[in-house]
Amino acid sequence: MRETLETDYLVVGTGAAGMAFTDALLSHSDATVTLVDRRHAPGGHWIETYPFVRLHQPSAFYGVSSVPLGRGTVNPSGVNAGFHEQASADELRAYYTQVLDQHFLPTGRVQHRPCSDHAIGPDGRHFITSRLTGAVQEVRVRSKWVDTGYLEGRIPATSPPPFEVAEGVRCVAAGDVVRVTDPPERVVIIGTGKTALDTCVWLLTQGVPASSIQWIRPREGWWLNRRFHQPAEGLPAFFAGVGLQLKAMAQATSADDVFARLEADGFFLRVDSTVAPTMSHGAMVSEAELALLRQIGDVVRRGHVRRIERDRIVFDDGAVPTGPGTLHVHCAAVGLARPPLRPIFEADRVTLQPLFWSFACYPFALLGVVEATIADTGEKNRMCPPIHYWDAPRDYLTAYLALLAHERARLVHPAVVAWAKGTRLNPLSGLSAHRDHPLVAQTWDIVKQYGPAAAGNLVKLLH
């Protein structure tokens, strides 16, 4: 066996969460870090996802805190014209490689072990096994190992369909629609989440008639309006959205009423306004995308697909016909895992989990700052209790209440407060540049008026 590798932190997983945490840890400490991942390069699921995917949020708020993503441009055309750029999968893969090669490795404090698996022996020792050579190396972790995969979800590209597919049935993962060479007579999209929305929008923008698409939607979802989530000149509207949320939460008489009020404000959107959503994953769409999606009139609501036979698609509640000229597109993987919560900070481990309602990378970078700047494990866990990823509409309220609580809890830690006020991953960090904007002044009045009442009413609405 090779010589034992020694490191302060062993970060298992180099996706968005692991990279954001590591960047913050390196910026706020002199710790050494070893990164290990089964994939050949950093980037997590972006390495394998469907080729036409883009961030649903602006690039400006994604990635690691110390390295900007994108060029700050605005889309000149398309369904997101007028909105700030959203990085493609190719751009994200290149970005994370740049972060590793040009920012992490040159510190001399980071080692990278790609194409490798991590295991913990019965005696607690850590081992890395190369998938290429089979070589095993022990790792002595002086401080902690960081589990970034506890909440790892599934994507259609690497997960089989959650239903049976009979022999001879034409069924592909979402990303494989770009490789179709035999034009189908009809396309059936199976799924409700962002992958399904993206696939429908992509097909429609490529000229596939809406009349030839059938959309199997087990659930209806709430979607965030992209108009309220823009950087730079869009931050006054972003802040106005904060005010709208607090006002709705303060005045609502039920969880459903919160959504009704925010839908009336245009903050939340849904594809079918006649169906009550049972899902809220926090993804964004533009109103132009929504208009395209509403062109698909053949929507099937019979629950989840159980199997696809040669001539029918079978549900718990009946079946619908299909045929040999149909391309079935699997978009049904569970992207947001919800295992039991566990303390984020332990004596020898950090388990990355969401903290509050926010963009994806901000809380994971914040956890790196907390790990580096606060010594007491109990205090770290007091300030950073984990929550489940949001799934049902009610989870949005839980996550937002956690946000309000966390903002209060971190006030006693100046280093964390200073970082949160300055990091580009926190959209409101740039609000000071717009302090004289009339919408900002107006929203501050709303926040002062409704903020305390919103927190109190959320507690009532959730109990």
Coordinates of C-alpha atoms in Angstrom, one line a residue:
M1 CA 0.0 0.0 0.0
R2 CA 1.2 3.5 -0.8
E3 CA 2.3 6.0 1.9
T4 CA -0.6 7.3 3.9
L5 CA -2.0 10.7 2.7
E6 CA -2.5 13.3 5.4
T7 CA -4.9 16.2 5.1
D8 CA -6.9 18.5 7.4
Y9 CA -10.2 18.0 5.5
L10 CA -11.3 15.2 3.2
V11 CA -14.0 16.6 1.0
V12 CA -15.9 13.7 -0.7
G13 CA -17.6 15.1 -3.8
T14 CA -16.7 18.0 -6.1
G15 CA -20.1 19.1 -7.2
A16 CA -21.5 22.6 -6.5
A17 CA -21.8 22.0 -2.7
G18 CA -18.3 20.6 -2.2
M19 CA -16.6 23.2 -4.3
A20 CA -18.5 26.1 -2.6
F21 CA -17.7 24.7 0.9
T22 CA -14.0 24.2 0.0
D23 CA -13.6 27.6 -1.5
A24 CA -14.9 29.3 1.7
L25 CA -12.8 27.0 3.9
L26 CA -9.6 27.9 1.9
S27 CA -10.4 31.6 2.1
H28 CA -11.0 31.6 5.8
S29 CA -8.3 29.2 7.1
D30 CA -4.9 27.7 6.3
A31 CA -6.3 24.2 6.2
T32 CA -5.3 21.6 3.7
V33 CA -8.0 19.8 1.7
T34 CA -8.1 16.6 -0.3
L35 CA -10.9 16.4 -2.9
V36 CA -12.1 13.0 -4.0
D37 CA -14.8 12.2 -6.5
R38 CA -15.9 9.2 -8.6
R39 CA -16.1 11.5 -11.6
H40 CA -13.2 12.5 -13.8
A41 CA -13.5 16.2 -13.2
P42 CA -15.2 18.7 -10.8
G43 CA -18.7 19.7 -11.4
G44 CA -20.9 17.0 -10.0
H45 CA -24.1 16.2 -11.9
W46 CA -23.2 18.9 -14.5
I47 CA -20.7 16.3 -15.9
E48 CA -23.6 14.0 -16.9
T49 CA -26.7 16.1 -17.2
Y50 CA -28.8 16.7 -20.4
P51 CA -26.9 18.9 -22.9
F52 CA -29.5 21.6 -23.3
V53 CA -29.8 22.3 -19.6
R54 CA -29.0 25.8 -18.2
L55 CA -29.0 27.1 -14.7
H56 CA -32.5 28.2 -13.7
Q57 CA -31.0 31.0 -11.7
P58 CA -28.6 33.7 -12.9
S59 CA -25.0 32.7 -13.2
A60 CA -24.1 35.8 -11.1
F61 CA -25.3 34.0 -7.9
Y62 CA -23.9 30.5 -8.6
G63 CA -20.6 28.7 -8.1
V64 CA -17.9 29.5 -5.5
S65 CA -17.7 32.8 -3.8
S66 CA -14.2 33.9 -4.9
V67 CA -14.5 33.2 -8.6
P68 CA -17.3 34.9 -10.6
L69 CA -19.3 32.8 -13.1
G70 CA -20.1 34.3 -16.5
R71 CA -19.6 37.7 -17.9
G72 CA -22.6 39.6 -16.6
T73 CA -24.3 39.6 -19.9
V74 CA -28.0 39.8 -20.7
N75 CA -29.7 37.4 -23.0
P76 CA -30.5 39.3 -26.3
S77 CA -33.0 36.9 -27.6
G78 CA -35.0 33.7 -26.9
V79 CA -37.4 32.8 -24.2
N80 CA -35.2 34.5 -21.6
A81 CA -34.5 37.7 -23.5
G82 CA -33.8 40.6 -21.2
F83 CA -32.7 38.3 -18.3
H84 CA -29.1 37.8 -17.1
E85 CA -27.2 34.9 -18.5
Q86 CA -27.8 31.4 -17.1
A87 CA -24.7 29.1 -17.6
S88 CA -25.0 26.0 -19.8
A89 CA -23.7 22.6 -18.8
D90 CA -20.6 23.2 -20.9
E91 CA -19.9 26.5 -19.2
L92 CA -20.3 25.1 -15.8
R93 CA -17.9 22.2 -16.5
A94 CA -15.3 24.6 -17.7
Y95 CA -15.9 26.9 -14.7
Y96 CA -15.4 24.3 -12.1
T97 CA -12.2 23.0 -13.9
Q98 CA -11.0 26.6 -13.9
V99 CA -11.7 26.9 -10.1
L100 CA -9.8 23.8 -9.4
D101 CA -6.8 24.3 -11.7
Q102 CA -6.4 28.0 -11.4
H103 CA -7.5 28.8 -7.8
F104 CA -7.5 25.7 -5.6
L105 CA -4.4 23.7 -6.7
P106 CA -2.0 26.8 -6.9
T107 CA -2.5 27.3 -3.2
G108 CA -0.5 24.2 -2.5
R109 CA -3.1 23.2 0.1
V110 CA -5.4 21.2 -2.2
Q111 CA -5.0 17.7 -3.6
H112 CA -7.5 16.2 -6.1
R113 CA -8.3 12.5 -6.5
P114 CA -10.7 12.1 -9.5
C115 CA -12.1 8.7 -10.6
S116 CA -11.9 7.5 -7.1
D117 CA -14.2 6.0 -4.5
H118 CA -14.1 6.8 -0.8
A119 CA -14.7 4.3 2.0
I120 CA -14.5 4.2 5.8
G121 CA -13.2 1.1 7.4
P122 CA -14.8 -0.5 10.5
D123 CA -12.1 1.1 12.6
G124 CA -13.0 4.6 11.2
R125 CA -10.0 4.9 8.8
H126 CA -10.5 6.5 5.5
F127 CA -9.5 5.0 2.1
I128 CA -9.5 6.2 -1.5
T129 CA -9.6 3.6 -4.3
S130 CA -8.7 4.5 -7.8
R131 CA -11.3 3.4 -10.4
L132 CA -8.6 3.3 -13.0
T133 CA -5.8 1.3 -11.3
G134 CA -7.5 -0.2 -8.3
A135 CA -4.8 1.3 -6.1
V136 CA -5.9 1.9 -2.5
Q137 CA -4.5 4.7 -0.4
E138 CA -5.2 5.4 3.3
V139 CA -6.1 9.0 4.2
R140 CA -5.4 10.3 7.7
V141 CA -7.8 13.1 8.3
R142 CA -6.6 15.5 10.9
S143 CA -9.8 17.5 11.3
K144 CA -12.9 16.3 9.5
W145 CA -14.2 14.6 6.4
V146 CA -17.0 16.4 4.5
D147 CA -19.9 14.4 3.2
T148 CA -21.3 16.3 0.2
G149 CA -23.3 13.3 -1.1
Y150 CA -25.7 12.8 1.7
L151 CA -28.4 14.6 -0.2
E152 CA -27.2 13.6 -3.7
G153 CA -30.2 13.2 -5.9
R154 CA -30.7 11.3 -9.1
I155 CA -30.8 12.5 -12.7
P156 CA -32.4 10.7 -15.7
A157 CA -29.0 10.5 -17.5
T158 CA -27.6 8.1 -14.8
S159 CA -30.8 6.6 -13.3
P160 CA -33.1 4.1 -14.9
P161 CA -36.8 5.0 -15.3
P162 CA -38.9 4.5 -12.1
F163 CA -41.3 2.4 -14.2
E164 CA -41.1 -0.8 -16.2
V165 CA -40.5 -0.5 -20.0
A166 CA -41.5 -3.4 -22.2
E167 CA -39.2 -4.7 -24.9
G168 CA -39.5 -2.8 -28.1
V169 CA -40.8 0.4 -26.5
R170 CA -38.9 3.5 -27.5
C171 CA -38.0 5.2 -24.2
V172 CA -35.0 7.5 -23.7
A173 CA -33.6 9.8 -20.9
A174 CA -34.2 13.5 -21.4
G175 CA -30.7 14.2 -22.7
D176 CA -31.0 11.6 -25.4
V177 CA -33.6 13.5 -27.3
V178 CA -30.8 15.4 -29.0
R179 CA -29.5 12.2 -30.5
V180 CA -32.8 11.2 -32.1
T181 CA -32.3 10.3 -35.8
D182 CA -35.7 8.8 -36.6
P183 CA -38.3 11.5 -36.2
P184 CA -41.1 10.2 -33.9
E185 CA -44.8 10.7 -34.7
R186 CA -45.4 11.8 -31.1
V187 CA -43.4 12.6 -28.0
V188 CA -44.5 11.7 -24.5
I189 CA -42.8 13.7 -21.7
I190 CA -42.9 11.9 -18.4
G191 CA -42.3 14.0 -15.3
T192 CA -43.2 17.2 -13.5
G193 CA -40.0 18.9 -12.5
K194 CA -37.5 21.2 -14.1
T195 CA -36.1 18.6 -16.4
A196 CA -39.5 18.0 -17.9
L197 CA -40.1 21.7 -18.3
D198 CA -36.7 22.2 -19.9
T199 CA -37.3 19.3 -22.3
C200 CA -40.7 20.6 -23.3
V201 CA -39.4 24.1 -23.9
W202 CA -36.4 22.8 -25.9
L203 CA -38.6 20.6 -28.1
L204 CA -41.0 23.5 -28.8
T205 CA -38.2 25.9 -29.6
Q206 CA -36.8 23.3 -32.0
G207 CA -40.0 23.3 -34.0
V208 CA -41.7 20.2 -32.5
P209 CA -45.5 21.0 -32.7
A210 CA -47.2 21.3 -29.4
S211 CA -50.0 19.1 -30.8
S212 CA -47.5 16.2 -31.1
I213 CA -46.4 16.4 -27.5
Q214 CA -48.2 14.6 -24.7
W215 CA -47.1 15.6 -21.2
I216 CA -47.7 13.2 -18.3
R217 CA -47.7 15.4 -15.2
P218 CA -48.3 13.5 -11.9
R219 CA -48.2 16.8 -10.0
E220 CA -48.7 20.5 -10.7
G221 CA -45.9 22.7 -9.4
W222 CA -45.3 26.3 -8.3
W223 CA -42.5 28.0 -10.1
L224 CA -40.6 31.2 -9.3
N225 CA -40.9 34.1 -11.8
R226 CA -37.5 34.8 -13.2
R227 CA -38.3 38.5 -13.4
F228 CA -37.9 38.8 -9.6
H229 CA -34.6 37.0 -9.4
Q230 CA -32.1 39.1 -11.4
P231 CA -28.7 40.7 -10.4
A232 CA -27.3 44.1 -11.1
E233 CA -30.0 46.5 -12.4
G234 CA -32.5 43.8 -11.5
L235 CA -31.7 43.9 -7.7
P236 CA -34.4 46.5 -6.9
A237 CA -37.0 44.1 -8.3
F238 CA -35.4 41.2 -6.4
F239 CA -35.7 43.2 -3.2
A240 CA -39.2 44.1 -4.0
G241 CA -39.9 40.3 -4.2
V242 CA -38.6 40.0 -0.7
G243 CA -41.1 42.6 0.4
L244 CA -43.9 40.8 -1.4
Q245 CA -43.1 37.6 0.3
L246 CA -43.0 39.1 3.8
K247 CA -46.2 41.0 3.2
A248 CA -48.0 37.9 2.0
M249 CA -46.7 35.8 4.9
A250 CA -47.7 38.4 7.4
Q251 CA -51.3 38.8 6.1
A252 CA -52.1 35.2 4.9
T253 CA -54.6 33.1 6.7
S254 CA -53.2 29.8 5.4
A255 CA -50.3 28.3 3.5
D256 CA -52.5 28.2 0.4
D257 CA -53.3 31.9 0.9
V258 CA -49.6 32.8 0.9
F259 CA -49.3 31.3 -2.6
A260 CA -52.5 32.8 -3.8
R261 CA -51.3 36.3 -2.8
L262 CA -47.9 35.8 -4.4
E263 CA -49.4 34.4 -7.5
A264 CA -51.6 37.5 -7.8
D265 CA -48.3 39.5 -7.5
G266 CA -46.7 37.5 -10.3
F267 CA -44.0 36.2 -7.9
F268 CA -45.1 32.6 -8.2
L269 CA -46.3 31.0 -11.5
R270 CA -48.0 27.7 -12.4
V271 CA -48.5 26.2 -15.8
D272 CA -52.2 25.3 -15.3
S273 CA -54.0 27.9 -13.2
T274 CA -57.0 25.5 -12.7
V275 CA -55.0 22.8 -10.9
A276 CA -53.8 23.2 -7.3
P277 CA -50.0 22.6 -7.1
T278 CA -48.7 20.0 -4.7
M279 CA -45.1 20.6 -5.5
S280 CA -42.7 23.6 -5.0
H281 CA -39.0 22.9 -5.8
G282 CA -37.9 26.5 -6.0
A283 CA -37.0 26.4 -9.7
M284 CA -37.5 29.4 -11.9
V285 CA -39.2 30.0 -15.3
S286 CA -39.8 33.0 -17.4
E287 CA -43.3 34.1 -18.4
A288 CA -42.3 33.5 -22.1
E289 CA -41.4 29.9 -21.2
L290 CA -44.7 29.5 -19.4
A291 CA -46.5 30.7 -22.5
L292 CA -44.8 28.0 -24.5
L293 CA -45.6 25.3 -22.0
R294 CA -49.2 26.2 -22.0
Q295 CA -49.4 25.4 -25.7
I296 CA -49.2 21.7 -24.8
G297 CA -52.8 20.7 -24.4
D298 CA -52.5 17.0 -24.1
V299 CA -51.8 16.7 -20.4
V300 CA -52.3 13.4 -18.5
R301 CA -53.0 13.5 -14.8
R302 CA -53.3 9.9 -13.6
G303 CA -50.5 9.8 -11.1
H304 CA -47.2 8.1 -11.6
V305 CA -46.4 5.8 -14.6
R306 CA -46.0 2.2 -13.5
R307 CA -45.1 0.6 -16.9
I308 CA -45.0 1.3 -20.6
E309 CA -46.3 -1.5 -22.8
R310 CA -46.2 -1.6 -26.5
D311 CA -49.7 -0.2 -26.9
R312 CA -50.4 1.6 -23.6
I313 CA -49.0 3.5 -20.7
V314 CA -50.2 2.1 -17.4
F315 CA -50.8 4.1 -14.2
D316 CA -52.3 3.2 -10.8
D317 CA -55.4 4.9 -12.1
G318 CA -56.0 3.4 -15.6
A319 CA -54.0 3.6 -18.8
V320 CA -53.6 5.7 -21.9
P321 CA -52.8 4.5 -25.4
T322 CA -49.3 4.6 -27.0
G323 CA -47.8 3.1 -30.0
P324 CA -44.6 2.3 -32.0
G325 CA -44.3 5.8 -33.5
T326 CA -44.1 7.3 -30.0
L327 CA -40.9 8.5 -28.3
H328 CA -41.2 8.3 -24.5
V329 CA -38.9 10.7 -22.6
H330 CA -38.0 9.9 -19.1
C331 CA -37.7 13.0 -16.9
A332 CA -38.9 11.4 -13.7
A333 CA -35.8 11.0 -11.5
V334 CA -36.0 12.4 -7.9
G335 CA -33.6 15.3 -8.1
L336 CA -33.8 16.5 -4.5
A337 CA -33.2 13.8 -1.9
R338 CA -34.8 14.0 1.5
P339 CA -33.1 11.6 3.9
P340 CA -33.4 11.9 7.7
L341 CA -31.7 15.1 8.9
R342 CA -28.5 14.8 10.9
P343 CA -26.4 17.4 12.7
I344 CA -24.3 19.2 10.1
F345 CA -21.3 19.6 12.4
E346 CA -19.9 16.6 14.3
A347 CA -16.5 15.9 15.9
D348 CA -15.0 14.3 12.8
R349 CA -17.6 15.0 10.1
V350 CA -19.4 17.8 8.3
T351 CA -22.6 16.7 6.5
L352 CA -23.7 19.3 4.0
Q353 CA -27.5 20.0 4.0
P354 CA -29.6 23.0 3.2
L355 CA -30.2 25.6 5.9
F356 CA -32.8 28.0 4.5
W357 CA -34.6 29.3 1.5
S358 CA -31.9 30.6 -0.9
F359 CA -30.0 30.0 -4.1
A360 CA -28.2 26.7 -4.2
C361 CA -24.5 27.6 -3.5
Y362 CA -24.9 30.3 -0.9
P363 CA -25.7 28.1 2.2
F364 CA -22.9 25.6 1.4
A365 CA -20.3 28.3 1.1
L366 CA -21.7 29.8 4.3
L367 CA -21.1 26.4 6.0
G368 CA -17.4 26.6 5.0
V369 CA -17.1 30.0 6.6
V370 CA -18.8 28.7 9.8
E371 CA -16.5 25.7 10.0
A372 CA -13.4 27.9 9.6
T373 CA -14.4 30.7 11.9
I374 CA -16.4 29.2 14.8
A375 CA -14.7 26.7 17.0
D376 CA -17.5 25.3 19.2
T377 CA -19.5 22.5 17.5
G378 CA -22.6 23.1 19.6
E379 CA -22.6 26.8 18.6
K380 CA -22.2 25.9 14.9
N381 CA -25.1 23.5 15.1
R382 CA -27.2 26.0 17.0
M383 CA -26.7 28.6 14.2
C384 CA -27.0 26.1 11.4
P385 CA -29.8 23.6 11.9
P386 CA -30.5 21.7 8.7
I387 CA -33.8 21.5 6.9
H388 CA -35.1 19.2 4.2
Y389 CA -35.0 20.2 0.6
W390 CA -38.3 21.7 -0.3
D391 CA -40.9 19.5 -2.1
A392 CA -44.4 20.4 -1.1
P393 CA -45.6 24.0 -1.0
R394 CA -45.6 24.0 2.8
D395 CA -41.8 23.4 2.6
Y396 CA -41.3 26.8 1.1
L397 CA -42.8 28.4 4.2
T398 CA -40.6 26.2 6.5
A399 CA -37.5 27.1 4.5
Y400 CA -38.3 30.8 4.6
L401 CA -38.9 30.7 8.4
A402 CA -35.5 29.1 8.7
L403 CA -34.0 31.9 6.7
L404 CA -35.4 34.5 9.0
A405 CA -34.2 32.6 12.1
H406 CA -30.7 32.1 10.6
E407 CA -30.3 35.8 9.9
R408 CA -30.9 36.5 13.5
A409 CA -28.7 33.7 14.8
R410 CA -25.6 34.8 12.9
L411 CA -25.6 38.4 14.2
V412 CA -23.4 37.4 17.1
H413 CA -20.6 36.2 14.7
P414 CA -19.1 39.3 13.0
A415 CA -16.9 37.2 10.6
V416 CA -20.0 35.4 9.2
V417 CA -22.0 38.6 9.0
A418 CA -19.2 40.3 7.1
W419 CA -18.9 37.5 4.7
A420 CA -22.6 37.3 4.0
K421 CA -22.8 41.0 3.3
G422 CA -20.0 40.8 0.8
T423 CA -20.3 37.5 -1.0
R424 CA -21.7 37.6 -4.5
L425 CA -23.6 34.3 -3.7
N426 CA -25.9 36.4 -1.5
P427 CA -28.0 38.4 -4.0
L428 CA -28.8 41.1 -1.4
S429 CA -25.1 41.8 -0.9
G430 CA -25.2 44.1 -3.9
L431 CA -28.3 46.0 -2.8
S432 CA -26.3 48.9 -1.3
A433 CA -25.5 50.1 -4.8
H434 CA -29.2 50.7 -5.4
R435 CA -30.0 52.4 -2.1
D436 CA -31.4 55.5 -3.8
H437 CA -33.7 53.5 -6.1
P438 CA -37.3 54.4 -5.3
L439 CA -38.3 50.8 -5.3
V440 CA -35.6 49.9 -2.8
A441 CA -36.8 52.7 -0.4
Q442 CA -40.4 51.6 -0.8
T443 CA -39.5 48.0 -0.1
W444 CA -37.6 48.9 3.0
D445 CA -40.8 50.4 4.4
I446 CA -42.6 47.1 3.6
V447 CA -39.9 45.0 5.2
K448 CA -40.0 47.1 8.4
Q449 CA -43.8 47.0 8.5
Y450 CA -44.3 43.3 7.8
G451 CA -41.0 41.5 8.7
P452 CA -41.7 40.8 12.4
A453 CA -45.3 39.9 11.7
A454 CA -44.3 37.5 8.9
A455 CA -42.1 35.5 11.2
G456 CA -44.8 35.2 13.8
N457 CA -47.5 34.3 11.4
L458 CA -45.4 31.7 9.6
V459 CA -45.1 29.9 13.0
K460 CA -48.9 29.9 13.2
L461 CA -49.4 28.8 9.6
L462 CA -47.0 25.9 10.0
H463 CA -48.6 24.5 13.2

